[in-house]
mmCIF file of C-alpha atoms and ligand atoms in Angstrom:
data_model
loop_
_atom_site.group_PDB
_atom_site.id
_atom_site.type_symbol
_atom_site.label_atom_id
_atom_site.label_comp_id
_atom_site.label_asym_id
_atom_site.label_seq_id
_atom_site.Cartn_x
_atom_site.Cartn_y
_atom_site.Cartn_z
ATOM 1 C CA GLN A 21 0.366 0.320 0.196
ATOM 2 C CA VAL A 22 1.437 3.924 -0.708
ATOM 3 C CA VAL A 23 -1.440 5.482 0.569
ATOM 4 C CA SER A 24 0.730 6.536 3.126
ATOM 5 C CA GLN A 25 3.434 7.340 1.614
ATOM 6 C CA GLY A 26 4.703 10.727 3.427
ATOM 7 C CA TRP A 27 2.036 10.613 5.795
ATOM 8 C CA LYS A 28 3.629 10.846 9.738
ATOM 9 C CA HIS A 29 2.454 8.353 12.152
ATOM 10 C CA PHE A 30 0.876 10.209 15.771
ATOM 11 C CA ARG A 31 -0.944 8.449 18.474
ATOM 12 C CA GLY A 32 -3.852 6.887 16.375
ATOM 13 C CA HIS A 33 -3.624 9.895 12.956
ATOM 14 C CA PHE A 34 -1.549 10.700 9.988
ATOM 15 C CA TYR A 35 -0.618 13.981 9.457
ATOM 16 C CA TYR A 36 0.182 15.698 6.829
ATOM 17 C CA PHE A 37 3.268 18.274 6.673
ATOM 18 C CA SER A 38 3.399 19.918 3.099
ATOM 19 C CA GLN A 39 6.639 20.995 0.691
ATOM 20 C CA ILE A 40 4.070 23.872 -1.487
ATOM 21 C CA PRO A 41 2.827 27.182 0.606
ATOM 22 C CA LYS A 42 -0.977 27.581 -0.258
ATOM 23 C CA THR A 43 -3.719 30.410 1.189
ATOM 24 C CA TRP A 44 -4.990 28.960 3.955
ATOM 25 C CA TYR A 45 -8.407 27.648 1.945
ATOM 26 C CA SER A 46 -6.688 26.635 -0.800
ATOM 27 C CA ALA A 47 -4.506 24.341 1.648
ATOM 28 C CA GLN A 48 -7.745 23.376 3.487
ATOM 29 C CA GLN A 49 -9.139 21.798 0.079
ATOM 30 C CA ILE A 50 -6.162 20.139 -0.786
ATOM 31 C CA CYS A 51 -6.379 17.855 2.640
ATOM 32 C CA MET A 52 -10.300 17.087 1.651
ATOM 33 C CA SER A 53 -9.133 16.277 -1.490
ATOM 34 C CA ARG A 54 -6.797 13.798 0.440
ATOM 35 C CA ASN A 55 -9.951 13.141 3.097
ATOM 36 C CA SER A 56 -8.372 15.322 6.457
ATOM 37 C CA HIS A 57 -8.310 18.411 7.260
ATOM 38 C CA LEU A 58 -6.133 21.228 8.220
ATOM 39 C CA THR A 59 -4.859 19.784 11.565
ATOM 40 C CA SER A 60 -6.316 20.655 14.706
ATOM 41 C CA VAL A 61 -5.321 20.587 18.168
ATOM 42 C CA THR A 62 -6.130 18.868 20.563
ATOM 43 C CA SER A 63 -3.236 17.917 23.328
ATOM 44 C CA GLU A 64 -0.187 19.484 24.077
ATOM 45 C CA SER A 65 1.540 15.829 23.654
ATOM 46 C CA GLU A 66 -0.119 17.150 20.169
ATOM 47 C CA GLN A 67 1.386 20.362 19.768
ATOM 48 C CA GLU A 68 4.544 19.678 20.366
ATOM 49 C CA PHE A 69 4.387 16.647 18.181
ATOM 50 C CA LEU A 70 3.412 19.315 15.576
ATOM 51 C CA TYR A 71 5.842 22.405 16.414
ATOM 52 C CA ARG A 72 8.932 19.674 16.417
ATOM 53 C CA THR A 73 8.280 18.956 12.985
ATOM 54 C CA ALA A 74 7.345 21.479 12.116
ATOM 55 C CA GLY A 75 11.076 22.732 13.039
ATOM 56 C CA GLY A 76 10.566 26.265 13.509
ATOM 57 C CA LEU A 77 8.543 26.735 9.522
ATOM 58 C CA PRO A 78 5.421 28.642 9.466
ATOM 59 C CA TYR A 79 2.246 25.962 8.622
ATOM 60 C CA TRP A 80 -1.163 26.427 8.501
ATOM 61 C CA ILE A 81 -3.517 24.773 10.992
ATOM 62 C CA GLY A 82 -6.834 24.010 11.132
ATOM 63 C CA LEU A 83 -8.089 27.182 12.463
ATOM 64 C CA THR A 84 -10.232 29.954 12.232
ATOM 65 C CA LYS A 85 -12.391 33.056 13.363
ATOM 66 C CA ALA A 86 -13.676 33.304 9.251
ATOM 67 C CA GLY A 87 -17.129 32.716 8.154
ATOM 68 C CA SER A 88 -18.374 32.125 11.516
ATOM 69 C CA GLU A 89 -19.032 35.733 13.801
ATOM 70 C CA GLY A 90 -15.473 35.985 15.244
ATOM 71 C CA ASP A 91 -14.948 32.211 17.203
ATOM 72 C CA TRP A 92 -12.308 30.719 16.823
ATOM 73 C CA HIS A 93 -13.652 26.955 15.570
ATOM 74 C CA TRP A 94 -11.035 23.445 13.648
ATOM 75 C CA VAL A 95 -12.391 22.756 10.674
ATOM 76 C CA ASP A 96 -12.690 18.795 11.540
ATOM 77 C CA GLY A 97 -15.523 19.685 14.218
ATOM 78 C CA THR A 98 -12.962 19.091 16.575
ATOM 79 C CA PRO A 99 -14.853 22.078 19.544
ATOM 80 C CA TYR A 100 -12.265 24.816 19.780
ATOM 81 C CA ASN A 101 -11.389 24.800 23.729
ATOM 82 C CA LYS A 102 -10.443 27.941 24.979
ATOM 83 C CA VAL A 103 -9.658 27.372 27.688
ATOM 84 C CA GLN A 104 -7.199 24.728 27.388
ATOM 85 C CA SER A 105 -5.798 26.147 23.968
ATOM 86 C CA GLU A 106 -4.443 29.908 26.016
ATOM 87 C CA LYS A 107 -1.096 27.958 26.360
ATOM 88 C CA PHE A 108 -0.412 27.898 22.740
ATOM 89 C CA TRP A 109 -0.537 31.343 21.931
ATOM 90 C CA ILE A 110 2.234 33.358 20.358
ATOM 91 C CA PRO A 111 1.921 35.946 24.125
ATOM 92 C CA GLY A 112 0.516 39.052 22.189
ATOM 93 C CA GLU A 113 -1.350 36.561 19.466
ATOM 94 C CA PRO A 114 -4.195 37.240 18.702
ATOM 95 C CA ASN A 115 -4.162 39.960 18.049
ATOM 96 C CA ASN A 116 -5.763 40.398 14.729
ATOM 97 C CA TYR A 117 -3.174 42.696 13.001
ATOM 98 C CA GLY A 118 -4.741 45.433 10.642
ATOM 99 C CA ASN A 119 -8.540 44.153 11.601
ATOM 100 C CA ASN A 120 -7.205 41.553 8.878
ATOM 101 C CA GLU A 121 -5.902 38.172 10.362
ATOM 102 C CA HIS A 122 -8.919 35.492 10.660
ATOM 103 C CA CYS A 123 -6.609 32.532 10.042
ATOM 104 C CA VAL A 124 -4.099 30.137 12.835
ATOM 105 C CA ASN A 125 -0.254 28.970 11.771
ATOM 106 C CA LEU A 126 1.981 27.373 13.884
ATOM 107 C CA LYS A 127 4.620 29.984 13.694
ATOM 108 C CA THR A 128 7.722 28.502 15.784
ATOM 109 C CA SER A 129 9.220 25.537 17.289
ATOM 110 C CA ALA A 130 7.921 25.983 21.084
ATOM 111 C CA LEU A 131 4.873 25.094 23.220
ATOM 112 C CA ARG A 132 3.289 28.978 22.458
ATOM 113 C CA SER A 133 3.576 29.090 18.518
ATOM 114 C CA TRP A 134 0.351 30.071 17.455
ATOM 115 C CA ASN A 135 0.000 32.900 15.073
ATOM 116 C CA ASP A 136 -3.791 34.434 13.929
ATOM 117 C CA ALA A 137 -2.944 35.843 10.388
ATOM 118 C CA SER A 138 -4.138 36.554 6.961
ATOM 119 C CA CYS A 139 -6.212 33.641 5.770
ATOM 120 C CA ASP A 140 -5.026 34.986 2.542
ATOM 121 C CA ASN A 141 -0.942 34.468 3.009
ATOM 122 C CA THR A 142 0.124 31.613 1.619
ATOM 123 C CA PHE A 143 2.914 28.937 3.993
ATOM 124 C CA LEU A 144 3.301 25.110 4.543
ATOM 125 C CA PHE A 145 0.489 23.384 5.548
ATOM 126 C CA ILE A 146 -0.136 20.908 7.985
ATOM 127 C CA CYS A 147 -3.282 18.135 6.687
ATOM 128 C CA LYS A 148 -4.545 15.747 9.555
ATOM 129 C CA ARG A 149 -6.648 11.884 9.322
ATOM 130 C CA SER A 150 -7.448 9.801 10.862
ATOM 131 C CA TYR A 151 -5.387 6.355 10.680
ATOM 132 C CA LYS A 152 -8.272 4.011 9.868
ATOM 133 C CA PRO A 153 -8.448 4.064 6.007
ATOM 134 C CA SER A 154 -12.033 4.448 5.302
ATOM 135 C CA GLU A 155 -13.534 1.016 3.205
ATOM 136 C CA PRO A 156 -14.229 0.120 0.122
HETATM 137 O O1 LIG B 230 4.730 41.088 15.745
HETATM 138 C C1 LIG B 230 3.762 39.770 15.535
HETATM 139 C C2 LIG B 230 3.207 40.219 14.752
HETATM 140 O O2 LIG B 230 3.717 40.473 12.933
HETATM 141 C C3 LIG B 230 3.744 40.065 11.903
HETATM 142 O O3 LIG B 230 3.045 41.402 12.059
HETATM 143 C C4 LIG B 230 3.815 42.497 11.575
HETATM 144 C C5 LIG B 230 1.728 39.026 12.123
HETATM 145 N N1 LIG B 230 1.636 39.239 10.219
HETATM 146 C C6 LIG B 230 1.738 37.764 9.198
HETATM 147 O O4 LIG B 230 1.965 36.966 9.548
HETATM 148 C C7 LIG B 230 1.852 38.014 8.458
HETATM 149 C C8 LIG B 230 1.139 39.503 11.944
HETATM 150 O O5 LIG B 230 0.522 38.212 13.038
HETATM 151 C C9 LIG B 230 2.084 38.405 14.010
HETATM 152 O O6 LIG B 230 1.172 39.692 14.741
HETATM 153 CA CA1 LIG B 231 -1.635 37.758 14.720
#
């Protein structure tokens, strides 16, 4: 089977770290075309896996407040836990710089690595899908 080529396994999910920068929306479209979504982050260990693998390059993740009247939400449907997520934002973020930052990237190789940025910027991106492929 070659379906897992380029995907890294971590605790029950597969993650794809892209090599080509895309806008946030385009990145999410690409993830969905591969039976995945831009990644959610639901634990400190998952966040550690992601920022260590990212190695300091900025990558889009699946957190956005576009089209939701300003509420942060994960595109894979995971409920956004504001309290548990506080420790993942870079100090001073999210700052909605220029009143136009509605998407989030993992910007630095640190636990506190999230920054809100304009969804129209192009960055590398991380897709996440469940471990079990859908049966034919
Ligand atoms: O200083 C933090 C600030 O840095 C940049 O704006 C100058 C970032 N912009 C982009 O990444 C596009 C802001 O999001 C960030 O808050
Ligand atoms: Ca910002």
